[in-house]
mmCIF file with all atom_site columns, C-alpha atoms in Angstrom:
data_model
loop_
_atom_site.group_PDB
_atom_site.id
_atom_site.type_symbol
_atom_site.label_atom_id
_atom_site.label_alt_id
_atom_site.label_comp_id
_atom_site.label_asym_id
_atom_site.label_entity_id
_atom_site.label_seq_id
_atom_site.pdbx_PDB_ins_code
_atom_site.Cartn_x
_atom_site.Cartn_y
_atom_site.Cartn_z
_atom_site.occupancy
_atom_site.B_iso_or_equiv
_atom_site.pdbx_formal_charge
_atom_site.auth_seq_id
_atom_site.auth_comp_id
_atom_site.auth_asym_id
_atom_site.auth_atom_id
_atom_site.pdbx_PDB_model_num
ATOM 1   C CA . UNK A 1 1   ? 54.846 123.395 187.980 1.00 79.00 ? 355 UNK A CA 1
ATOM 2   C CA . UNK A 1 2   ? 52.988 124.821 184.989 1.00 81.00 ? 356 UNK A CA 1
ATOM 3   C CA . UNK A 1 3   ? 49.634 123.257 184.091 1.00 84.00 ? 357 UNK A CA 1
ATOM 4   C CA . UNK A 1 4   ? 49.518 123.550 180.305 1.00 88.00 ? 358 UNK A CA 1
ATOM 5   C CA . UNK A 1 5   ? 46.193 121.759 179.714 1.00 91.00 ? 359 UNK A CA 1
ATOM 6   C CA . UNK A 1 6   ? 43.320 121.674 182.208 1.00 89.00 ? 360 UNK A CA 1
ATOM 7   C CA . UNK A 1 7   ? 40.291 119.423 181.997 1.00 87.00 ? 361 UNK A CA 1
ATOM 8   C CA . UNK A 1 8   ? 40.431 118.666 178.277 1.00 89.00 ? 362 UNK A CA 1
ATOM 9   C CA . UNK A 1 9   ? 37.695 116.198 177.267 1.00 90.00 ? 363 UNK A CA 1
ATOM 10  C CA . UNK A 1 10  ? 37.777 115.365 173.571 1.00 89.00 ? 364 UNK A CA 1
ATOM 11  C CA . UNK A 1 11  ? 36.623 112.552 171.301 1.00 91.00 ? 365 UNK A CA 1
ATOM 12  C CA . UNK A 1 12  ? 37.771 112.118 167.696 1.00 91.00 ? 366 UNK A CA 1
ATOM 13  C CA . UNK A 1 13  ? 36.120 109.717 165.265 1.00 91.00 ? 367 UNK A CA 1
ATOM 14  C CA . UNK A 1 14  ? 37.378 108.134 162.055 1.00 89.00 ? 368 UNK A CA 1
ATOM 15  C CA . UNK A 1 15  ? 37.276 110.650 159.208 1.00 91.00 ? 369 UNK A CA 1
ATOM 16  C CA . UNK A 1 16  ? 36.936 113.685 161.497 1.00 92.00 ? 370 UNK A CA 1
ATOM 17  C CA . UNK A 1 17  ? 38.943 116.819 160.740 1.00 93.00 ? 371 UNK A CA 1
ATOM 18  C CA . UNK A 1 18  ? 39.693 118.945 163.795 1.00 94.00 ? 372 UNK A CA 1
ATOM 19  C CA . UNK A 1 19  ? 41.304 122.380 163.841 1.00 94.00 ? 373 UNK A CA 1
ATOM 20  C CA . UNK A 1 20  ? 42.902 123.469 167.120 1.00 94.00 ? 374 UNK A CA 1
ATOM 21  C CA . UNK A 1 21  ? 43.280 127.244 167.292 1.00 92.00 ? 375 UNK A CA 1
ATOM 22  C CA . UNK A 1 22  ? 44.384 129.736 169.912 1.00 90.00 ? 376 UNK A CA 1
ATOM 23  C CA . UNK A 1 23  ? 47.196 132.140 170.697 1.00 89.00 ? 377 UNK A CA 1
ATOM 24  C CA . UNK A 1 24  ? 50.794 131.009 170.909 1.00 86.00 ? 378 UNK A CA 1
ATOM 25  C CA . UNK A 1 25  ? 51.577 129.256 174.178 1.00 85.00 ? 379 UNK A CA 1
ATOM 26  C CA . UNK A 1 26  ? 48.043 128.075 175.024 1.00 88.00 ? 380 UNK A CA 1
ATOM 27  C CA . UNK A 1 27  ? 48.916 124.378 174.631 1.00 89.00 ? 381 UNK A CA 1
ATOM 28  C CA . UNK A 1 28  ? 48.141 123.477 171.009 1.00 90.00 ? 382 UNK A CA 1
ATOM 29  C CA . UNK A 1 29  ? 51.407 121.648 170.426 1.00 90.00 ? 383 UNK A CA 1
ATOM 30  C CA . UNK A 1 30  ? 51.206 119.971 173.839 1.00 91.00 ? 384 UNK A CA 1
ATOM 31  C CA . UNK A 1 31  ? 47.716 118.694 173.007 1.00 93.00 ? 385 UNK A CA 1
ATOM 32  C CA . UNK A 1 32  ? 48.965 117.226 169.705 1.00 93.00 ? 386 UNK A CA 1
ATOM 33  C CA . UNK A 1 33  ? 51.994 115.684 171.420 1.00 92.00 ? 387 UNK A CA 1
ATOM 34  C CA . UNK A 1 34  ? 49.768 113.997 174.005 1.00 93.00 ? 388 UNK A CA 1
ATOM 35  C CA . UNK A 1 35  ? 47.391 112.735 171.301 1.00 93.00 ? 389 UNK A CA 1
ATOM 36  C CA . UNK A 1 36  ? 50.402 111.382 169.418 1.00 93.00 ? 390 UNK A CA 1
ATOM 37  C CA . UNK A 1 37  ? 51.865 109.742 172.565 1.00 93.00 ? 391 UNK A CA 1
ATOM 38  C CA . UNK A 1 38  ? 55.020 111.867 172.336 1.00 91.00 ? 392 UNK A CA 1
ATOM 39  C CA . UNK A 1 39  ? 54.200 113.215 175.798 1.00 90.00 ? 393 UNK A CA 1
ATOM 40  C CA . UNK A 1 40  ? 52.208 111.685 178.636 1.00 89.00 ? 394 UNK A CA 1
ATOM 41  C CA . UNK A 1 41  ? 49.667 113.697 180.652 1.00 89.00 ? 395 UNK A CA 1
ATOM 42  C CA . UNK A 1 42  ? 50.291 113.963 184.388 1.00 89.00 ? 396 UNK A CA 1
ATOM 43  C CA . UNK A 1 43  ? 46.639 113.021 184.985 1.00 90.00 ? 397 UNK A CA 1
ATOM 44  C CA . UNK A 1 44  ? 43.810 111.688 182.862 1.00 91.00 ? 398 UNK A CA 1
ATOM 45  C CA . UNK A 1 45  ? 43.499 108.980 180.229 1.00 92.00 ? 399 UNK A CA 1
ATOM 46  C CA . UNK A 1 46  ? 44.264 108.869 176.517 1.00 93.00 ? 400 UNK A CA 1
ATOM 47  C CA . UNK A 1 47  ? 42.451 106.148 174.581 1.00 94.00 ? 401 UNK A CA 1
ATOM 48  C CA . UNK A 1 48  ? 43.374 105.060 171.050 1.00 93.00 ? 402 UNK A CA 1
ATOM 49  C CA . UNK A 1 49  ? 40.973 102.507 169.561 1.00 90.00 ? 403 UNK A CA 1
ATOM 50  C CA . UNK A 1 50  ? 39.704 101.932 173.114 1.00 91.00 ? 404 UNK A CA 1
ATOM 51  C CA . UNK A 1 51  ? 43.228 101.104 174.337 1.00 92.00 ? 405 UNK A CA 1
ATOM 52  C CA . UNK A 1 52  ? 44.700 103.137 177.188 1.00 94.00 ? 406 UNK A CA 1
ATOM 53  C CA . UNK A 1 53  ? 48.032 104.342 175.802 1.00 92.00 ? 407 UNK A CA 1
ATOM 54  C CA . UNK A 1 54  ? 49.223 105.096 179.351 1.00 89.00 ? 408 UNK A CA 1
ATOM 55  C CA . UNK A 1 55  ? 49.373 101.331 179.925 1.00 91.00 ? 409 UNK A CA 1
ATOM 56  C CA . UNK A 1 56  ? 51.586 100.659 176.890 1.00 93.00 ? 410 UNK A CA 1
ATOM 57  C CA . UNK A 1 57  ? 55.317 100.133 177.220 1.00 92.00 ? 411 UNK A CA 1
ATOM 58  C CA . UNK A 1 58  ? 57.759 102.041 175.022 1.00 92.00 ? 412 UNK A CA 1
ATOM 59  C CA . UNK A 1 59  ? 57.925 99.264  172.423 1.00 92.00 ? 413 UNK A CA 1
ATOM 60  C CA . UNK A 1 60  ? 54.144 99.247  172.026 1.00 93.00 ? 414 UNK A CA 1
ATOM 61  C CA . UNK A 1 61  ? 54.082 103.043 171.805 1.00 93.00 ? 415 UNK A CA 1
ATOM 62  C CA . UNK A 1 62  ? 56.749 103.011 169.099 1.00 92.00 ? 416 UNK A CA 1
ATOM 63  C CA . UNK A 1 63  ? 54.710 100.539 167.044 1.00 92.00 ? 417 UNK A CA 1
ATOM 64  C CA . UNK A 1 64  ? 51.563 102.632 167.528 1.00 93.00 ? 418 UNK A CA 1
ATOM 65  C CA . UNK A 1 65  ? 53.312 105.812 166.383 1.00 92.00 ? 419 UNK A CA 1
ATOM 66  C CA . UNK A 1 66  ? 54.924 104.049 163.437 1.00 91.00 ? 420 UNK A CA 1
ATOM 67  C CA . UNK A 1 67  ? 51.822 102.299 162.113 1.00 91.00 ? 421 UNK A CA 1
ATOM 68  C CA . UNK A 1 68  ? 48.763 104.257 163.251 1.00 93.00 ? 422 UNK A CA 1
ATOM 69  C CA . UNK A 1 69  ? 49.792 107.900 163.709 1.00 93.00 ? 423 UNK A CA 1
ATOM 70  C CA . UNK A 1 70  ? 51.318 110.241 161.136 1.00 92.00 ? 424 UNK A CA 1
ATOM 71  C CA . UNK A 1 71  ? 53.093 113.434 162.199 1.00 92.00 ? 425 UNK A CA 1
ATOM 72  C CA . UNK A 1 72  ? 53.628 116.619 160.176 1.00 90.00 ? 426 UNK A CA 1
ATOM 73  C CA . UNK A 1 73  ? 55.543 119.386 161.935 1.00 82.00 ? 427 UNK A CA 1
ATOM 74  C CA . UNK A 1 74  ? 55.933 123.085 161.114 1.00 72.00 ? 428 UNK A CA 1
ATOM 75  C CA . UNK A 1 75  ? 59.667 122.442 160.821 1.00 72.00 ? 429 UNK A CA 1
ATOM 76  C CA . UNK A 1 76  ? 59.378 119.238 158.835 1.00 73.00 ? 430 UNK A CA 1
ATOM 77  C CA . UNK A 1 77  ? 62.496 117.500 160.245 1.00 82.00 ? 431 UNK A CA 1
ATOM 78  C CA . UNK A 1 78  ? 63.418 115.921 156.909 1.00 92.00 ? 432 UNK A CA 1
ATOM 79  C CA . UNK A 1 79  ? 66.898 114.436 156.521 1.00 92.00 ? 433 UNK A CA 1
ATOM 80  C CA . UNK A 1 80  ? 68.863 116.725 154.144 1.00 92.00 ? 434 UNK A CA 1
ATOM 81  C CA . UNK A 1 81  ? 71.389 114.064 153.096 1.00 93.00 ? 435 UNK A CA 1
ATOM 82  C CA . UNK A 1 82  ? 68.597 111.949 151.568 1.00 94.00 ? 436 UNK A CA 1
ATOM 83  C CA . UNK A 1 83  ? 66.276 112.560 148.645 1.00 96.00 ? 437 UNK A CA 1
ATOM 84  C CA . UNK A 1 84  ? 62.477 112.817 148.722 1.00 96.00 ? 438 UNK A CA 1
ATOM 85  C CA . UNK A 1 85  ? 61.969 109.097 148.101 1.00 97.00 ? 439 UNK A CA 1
ATOM 86  C CA . UNK A 1 86  ? 64.424 108.038 150.823 1.00 96.00 ? 440 UNK A CA 1
ATOM 87  C CA . UNK A 1 87  ? 62.889 110.416 153.364 1.00 95.00 ? 441 UNK A CA 1
ATOM 88  C CA . UNK A 1 88  ? 59.409 109.123 152.592 1.00 96.00 ? 442 UNK A CA 1
ATOM 89  C CA . UNK A 1 89  ? 60.217 105.421 152.903 1.00 95.00 ? 443 UNK A CA 1
ATOM 90  C CA . UNK A 1 90  ? 61.895 105.710 156.339 1.00 93.00 ? 444 UNK A CA 1
ATOM 91  C CA . UNK A 1 91  ? 58.795 104.726 158.400 1.00 93.00 ? 445 UNK A CA 1
ATOM 92  C CA . UNK A 1 92  ? 58.280 101.638 156.220 1.00 94.00 ? 446 UNK A CA 1
ATOM 93  C CA . UNK A 1 93  ? 61.886 100.549 156.756 1.00 92.00 ? 447 UNK A CA 1
ATOM 94  C CA . UNK A 1 94  ? 61.463 101.074 160.501 1.00 91.00 ? 448 UNK A CA 1
ATOM 95  C CA . UNK A 1 95  ? 58.408 98.787  160.285 1.00 90.00 ? 449 UNK A CA 1
ATOM 96  C CA . UNK A 1 96  ? 60.744 96.170  158.710 1.00 91.00 ? 450 UNK A CA 1
ATOM 97  C CA . UNK A 1 97  ? 59.326 96.332  155.184 1.00 92.00 ? 451 UNK A CA 1
ATOM 98  C CA . UNK A 1 98  ? 61.773 95.241  152.493 1.00 93.00 ? 452 UNK A CA 1
ATOM 99  C CA . UNK A 1 99  ? 63.665 98.051  150.787 1.00 92.00 ? 453 UNK A CA 1
ATOM 100 C CA . UNK A 1 100 ? 61.846 97.373  147.515 1.00 93.00 ? 454 UNK A CA 1
ATOM 101 C CA . UNK A 1 101 ? 58.475 97.193  149.251 1.00 93.00 ? 455 UNK A CA 1
ATOM 102 C CA . UNK A 1 102 ? 59.159 100.437 151.118 1.00 93.00 ? 456 UNK A CA 1
ATOM 103 C CA . UNK A 1 103 ? 60.266 102.154 147.911 1.00 95.00 ? 457 UNK A CA 1
ATOM 104 C CA . UNK A 1 104 ? 57.137 101.018 146.070 1.00 95.00 ? 458 UNK A CA 1
ATOM 105 C CA . UNK A 1 105 ? 54.949 102.369 148.889 1.00 93.00 ? 459 UNK A CA 1
ATOM 106 C CA . UNK A 1 106 ? 56.865 105.654 148.926 1.00 95.00 ? 460 UNK A CA 1
ATOM 107 C CA . UNK A 1 107 ? 56.560 106.130 145.168 1.00 95.00 ? 461 UNK A CA 1
ATOM 108 C CA . UNK A 1 108 ? 52.789 105.667 145.305 1.00 93.00 ? 462 UNK A CA 1
ATOM 109 C CA . UNK A 1 109 ? 52.294 108.223 148.053 1.00 91.00 ? 463 UNK A CA 1
ATOM 110 C CA . UNK A 1 110 ? 54.694 110.729 146.444 1.00 94.00 ? 464 UNK A CA 1
ATOM 111 C CA . UNK A 1 111 ? 52.690 110.503 143.234 1.00 92.00 ? 465 UNK A CA 1
ATOM 112 C CA . UNK A 1 112 ? 49.535 111.099 145.261 1.00 89.00 ? 466 UNK A CA 1
ATOM 113 C CA . UNK A 1 113 ? 50.966 114.314 146.741 1.00 88.00 ? 467 UNK A CA 1
ATOM 114 C CA . UNK A 1 114 ? 52.136 115.533 143.330 1.00 89.00 ? 468 UNK A CA 1
ATOM 115 C CA . UNK A 1 115 ? 55.882 114.876 143.568 1.00 92.00 ? 469 UNK A CA 1
ATOM 116 C CA . UNK A 1 116 ? 56.291 112.180 140.919 1.00 91.00 ? 470 UNK A CA 1
ATOM 117 C CA . UNK A 1 117 ? 58.963 114.280 139.147 1.00 93.00 ? 471 UNK A CA 1
ATOM 118 C CA . UNK A 1 118 ? 60.872 115.241 142.303 1.00 93.00 ? 472 UNK A CA 1
ATOM 119 C CA . UNK A 1 119 ? 61.485 111.880 143.974 1.00 95.00 ? 473 UNK A CA 1
ATOM 120 C CA . UNK A 1 120 ? 65.242 111.839 143.374 1.00 96.00 ? 474 UNK A CA 1
ATOM 121 C CA . UNK A 1 121 ? 65.814 115.444 144.482 1.00 96.00 ? 475 UNK A CA 1
ATOM 122 C CA . UNK A 1 122 ? 67.515 116.049 147.804 1.00 95.00 ? 476 UNK A CA 1
ATOM 123 C CA . UNK A 1 123 ? 65.648 118.129 150.352 1.00 93.00 ? 477 UNK A CA 1
ATOM 124 C CA . UNK A 1 124 ? 67.731 121.258 149.749 1.00 92.00 ? 478 UNK A CA 1
ATOM 125 C CA . UNK A 1 125 ? 66.725 121.158 146.085 1.00 95.00 ? 479 UNK A CA 1
ATOM 126 C CA . UNK A 1 126 ? 63.007 121.347 146.888 1.00 93.00 ? 480 UNK A CA 1
ATOM 127 C CA . UNK A 1 127 ? 60.854 124.410 147.565 1.00 91.00 ? 481 UNK A CA 1
ATOM 128 C CA . UNK A 1 128 ? 59.254 124.919 150.971 1.00 87.00 ? 482 UNK A CA 1
ATOM 129 C CA . UNK A 1 129 ? 55.930 123.629 149.705 1.00 87.00 ? 483 UNK A CA 1
ATOM 130 C CA . UNK A 1 130 ? 57.559 120.583 148.137 1.00 92.00 ? 484 UNK A CA 1
ATOM 131 C CA . UNK A 1 131 ? 59.402 119.827 151.361 1.00 92.00 ? 485 UNK A CA 1
ATOM 132 C CA . UNK A 1 132 ? 56.124 119.957 153.269 1.00 88.00 ? 486 UNK A CA 1
ATOM 133 C CA . UNK A 1 133 ? 54.579 117.575 150.719 1.00 90.00 ? 487 UNK A CA 1
ATOM 134 C CA . UNK A 1 134 ? 57.443 115.148 151.375 1.00 94.00 ? 488 UNK A CA 1
ATOM 135 C CA . UNK A 1 135 ? 56.727 115.446 155.114 1.00 92.00 ? 489 UNK A CA 1
ATOM 136 C CA . UNK A 1 136 ? 53.054 114.673 154.441 1.00 91.00 ? 490 UNK A CA 1
ATOM 137 C CA . UNK A 1 137 ? 53.989 111.696 152.256 1.00 93.00 ? 491 UNK A CA 1
ATOM 138 C CA . UNK A 1 138 ? 56.296 110.382 154.993 1.00 94.00 ? 492 UNK A CA 1
ATOM 139 C CA . UNK A 1 139 ? 53.484 110.761 157.530 1.00 92.00 ? 493 UNK A CA 1
ATOM 140 C CA . UNK A 1 140 ? 51.040 108.820 155.347 1.00 91.00 ? 494 UNK A CA 1
ATOM 141 C CA . UNK A 1 141 ? 53.175 106.011 153.935 1.00 93.00 ? 495 UNK A CA 1
ATOM 142 C CA . UNK A 1 142 ? 52.000 103.536 156.601 1.00 92.00 ? 496 UNK A CA 1
ATOM 143 C CA . UNK A 1 143 ? 48.331 104.470 155.995 1.00 91.00 ? 497 UNK A CA 1
ATOM 144 C CA . UNK A 1 144 ? 47.807 105.701 159.569 1.00 92.00 ? 498 UNK A CA 1
ATOM 145 C CA . UNK A 1 145 ? 44.419 106.111 161.215 1.00 92.00 ? 499 UNK A CA 1
ATOM 146 C CA . UNK A 1 146 ? 45.327 109.556 162.586 1.00 94.00 ? 500 UNK A CA 1
ATOM 147 C CA . UNK A 1 147 ? 47.288 112.454 161.096 1.00 94.00 ? 501 UNK A CA 1
ATOM 148 C CA . UNK A 1 148 ? 48.582 115.164 163.449 1.00 95.00 ? 502 UNK A CA 1
ATOM 149 C CA . UNK A 1 149 ? 49.890 118.372 161.888 1.00 92.00 ? 503 UNK A CA 1
ATOM 150 C CA . UNK A 1 150 ? 51.369 121.279 163.860 1.00 90.00 ? 504 UNK A CA 1
ATOM 151 C CA . UNK A 1 151 ? 51.138 124.533 161.866 1.00 87.00 ? 505 UNK A CA 1
ATOM 152 C CA . UNK A 1 152 ? 51.691 122.770 158.516 1.00 84.00 ? 506 UNK A CA 1
ATOM 153 C CA . UNK A 1 153 ? 51.346 126.045 156.588 1.00 80.00 ? 507 UNK A CA 1
ATOM 154 C CA . UNK A 1 154 ? 53.079 128.293 159.114 1.00 76.00 ? 508 UNK A CA 1
ATOM 155 C CA . UNK A 1 155 ? 56.320 128.728 157.138 1.00 72.00 ? 509 UNK A CA 1
ATOM 156 C CA . UNK A 1 156 ? 54.723 128.898 153.688 1.00 74.00 ? 510 UNK A CA 1
ATOM 157 C CA . UNK A 1 157 ? 53.505 131.790 151.555 1.00 78.00 ? 511 UNK A CA 1
ATOM 158 C CA . UNK A 1 158 ? 49.752 132.162 151.105 1.00 82.00 ? 512 UNK A CA 1
ATOM 159 C CA . UNK A 1 159 ? 49.474 130.427 147.727 1.00 81.00 ? 513 UNK A CA 1
ATOM 160 C CA . UNK A 1 160 ? 51.679 127.491 148.739 1.00 78.00 ? 514 UNK A CA 1
ATOM 161 C CA . UNK A 1 161 ? 49.850 127.193 152.039 1.00 83.00 ? 515 UNK A CA 1
ATOM 162 C CA . UNK A 1 162 ? 46.519 127.013 150.215 1.00 85.00 ? 516 UNK A CA 1
ATOM 163 C CA . UNK A 1 163 ? 47.901 124.159 148.136 1.00 83.00 ? 517 UNK A CA 1
ATOM 164 C CA . UNK A 1 164 ? 48.893 122.243 151.278 1.00 83.00 ? 518 UNK A CA 1
ATOM 165 C CA . UNK A 1 165 ? 45.431 122.838 152.780 1.00 86.00 ? 519 UNK A CA 1
ATOM 166 C CA . UNK A 1 166 ? 43.733 121.484 149.652 1.00 86.00 ? 520 UNK A CA 1
ATOM 167 C CA . UNK A 1 167 ? 46.045 118.477 149.650 1.00 83.00 ? 521 UNK A CA 1
ATOM 168 C CA . UNK A 1 168 ? 45.313 117.619 153.299 1.00 86.00 ? 522 UNK A CA 1
ATOM 169 C CA . UNK A 1 169 ? 41.555 117.927 152.823 1.00 88.00 ? 523 UNK A CA 1
ATOM 170 C CA . UNK A 1 170 ? 41.695 115.760 149.684 1.00 88.00 ? 524 UNK A CA 1
ATOM 171 C CA . UNK A 1 171 ? 43.715 113.112 151.519 1.00 85.00 ? 525 UNK A CA 1
ATOM 172 C CA . UNK A 1 172 ? 41.143 113.150 154.303 1.00 89.00 ? 526 UNK A CA 1
ATOM 173 C CA . UNK A 1 173 ? 38.341 112.557 151.796 1.00 88.00 ? 527 UNK A CA 1
ATOM 174 C CA . UNK A 1 174 ? 40.243 109.896 149.849 1.00 86.00 ? 528 UNK A CA 1
ATOM 175 C CA . UNK A 1 175 ? 41.814 108.008 152.757 1.00 83.00 ? 529 UNK A CA 1
ATOM 176 C CA . UNK A 1 176 ? 39.175 108.520 155.459 1.00 86.00 ? 530 UNK A CA 1
ATOM 177 C CA . UNK A 1 177 ? 41.801 109.195 158.108 1.00 88.00 ? 531 UNK A CA 1
ATOM 178 C CA . UNK A 1 178 ? 41.168 111.454 161.086 1.00 93.00 ? 532 UNK A CA 1
ATOM 179 C CA . UNK A 1 179 ? 43.155 114.702 161.105 1.00 94.00 ? 533 UNK A CA 1
ATOM 180 C CA . UNK A 1 180 ? 44.021 117.135 163.885 1.00 95.00 ? 534 UNK A CA 1
ATOM 181 C CA . UNK A 1 181 ? 45.618 120.395 162.735 1.00 93.00 ? 535 UNK A CA 1
ATOM 182 C CA . UNK A 1 182 ? 47.004 123.056 165.058 1.00 93.00 ? 536 UNK A CA 1
ATOM 183 C CA . UNK A 1 183 ? 46.806 126.290 163.108 1.00 90.00 ? 537 UNK A CA 1
ATOM 184 C CA . UNK A 1 184 ? 46.601 130.084 163.261 1.00 88.00 ? 538 UNK A CA 1
ATOM 185 C CA . UNK A 1 185 ? 45.017 130.076 159.788 1.00 85.00 ? 539 UNK A CA 1
ATOM 186 C CA . UNK A 1 186 ? 41.356 130.811 160.464 1.00 86.00 ? 540 UNK A CA 1
ATOM 187 C CA . UNK A 1 187 ? 40.308 130.137 156.859 1.00 84.00 ? 541 UNK A CA 1
ATOM 188 C CA . UNK A 1 188 ? 41.856 126.685 157.125 1.00 86.00 ? 542 UNK A CA 1
ATOM 189 C CA . UNK A 1 189 ? 40.211 126.075 160.503 1.00 89.00 ? 543 UNK A CA 1
ATOM 190 C CA . UNK A 1 190 ? 36.756 126.917 159.169 1.00 88.00 ? 544 UNK A CA 1
ATOM 191 C CA . UNK A 1 191 ? 37.036 124.249 156.476 1.00 88.00 ? 545 UNK A CA 1
ATOM 192 C CA . UNK A 1 192 ? 37.476 121.492 159.034 1.00 91.00 ? 546 UNK A CA 1
ATOM 193 C CA . UNK A 1 193 ? 34.523 119.446 160.290 1.00 90.00 ? 547 UNK A CA 1
ATOM 194 C CA . UNK A 1 194 ? 35.297 120.332 163.918 1.00 91.00 ? 548 UNK A CA 1
ATOM 195 C CA . UNK A 1 195 ? 37.010 123.341 165.432 1.00 92.00 ? 549 UNK A CA 1
ATOM 196 C CA . UNK A 1 196 ? 38.066 124.200 168.955 1.00 91.00 ? 550 UNK A CA 1
ATOM 197 C CA . UNK A 1 197 ? 39.887 127.139 170.482 1.00 92.00 ? 551 UNK A CA 1
ATOM 198 C CA . UNK A 1 198 ? 42.208 126.782 173.443 1.00 91.00 ? 552 UNK A CA 1
ATOM 199 C CA . UNK A 1 199 ? 42.550 129.553 176.001 1.00 90.00 ? 553 UNK A CA 1
ATOM 200 C CA . UNK A 1 200 ? 44.514 129.226 179.244 1.00 86.00 ? 554 UNK A CA 1
ATOM 201 C CA . UNK A 1 201 ? 44.740 125.467 178.703 1.00 85.00 ? 555 UNK A CA 1
ATOM 202 C CA . UNK A 1 202 ? 40.986 124.933 178.396 1.00 89.00 ? 556 UNK A CA 1
ATOM 203 C CA . UNK A 1 203 ? 38.584 124.504 175.485 1.00 88.00 ? 557 UNK A CA 1
ATOM 204 C CA . UNK A 1 204 ? 37.086 127.974 175.176 1.00 82.00 ? 558 UNK A CA 1
ATOM 205 C CA . UNK A 1 205 ? 35.027 127.434 172.054 1.00 72.00 ? 559 UNK A CA 1
ATOM 206 C CA . UNK A 1 206 ? 33.981 124.344 170.164 1.00 74.00 ? 560 UNK A CA 1
ATOM 207 C CA . UNK A 1 207 ? 32.114 123.978 166.872 1.00 74.00 ? 561 UNK A CA 1
ATOM 208 C CA . UNK A 1 208 ? 31.132 121.014 164.744 1.00 74.00 ? 562 UNK A CA 1
ATOM 209 C CA . UNK A 1 209 ? 29.878 121.466 161.202 1.00 66.00 ? 563 UNK A CA 1
#
């Protein structure tokens, strides 16, 4: 047995921005997966809006992830056979919105992330930065309370990565959603309202601006 995280005690409030830093393999992705209910801790409690997610069944967890939590991964997991609009509206269709309603929601969020002229382009026709913007739009279409992003600039060049950072911070200001970003980008981390460093599965350093 490998204990990835040990004694983590963390509270996140609405509108907070939290950077999780640390070397590869210290548990950053595991922490995000537990916060997003993709993995369950072997011990301890995870509360979301005062509800213990450990007590939810799989159907309740699916609804929580669909409606209240947005995920952005380093490898964005977009569907290459669909265009930007179709990829973005998927969570709304899963939530049983009408196709027209889902498309209207997707168009609004794609405009917000600066892709109004690229909606009908398939994923392979988009740059790396544009693909990550589609992933962000998909994560935000349901207006979640929490956005989790795992190395969202890790595969991007410096200039494109800066653009993604600015976009995420603007969305935080405009939407008021809480954000947790796992990152090796120290400049990005320092712009967040709260920063912690993981080492050997524990919080080694914590700072709040």
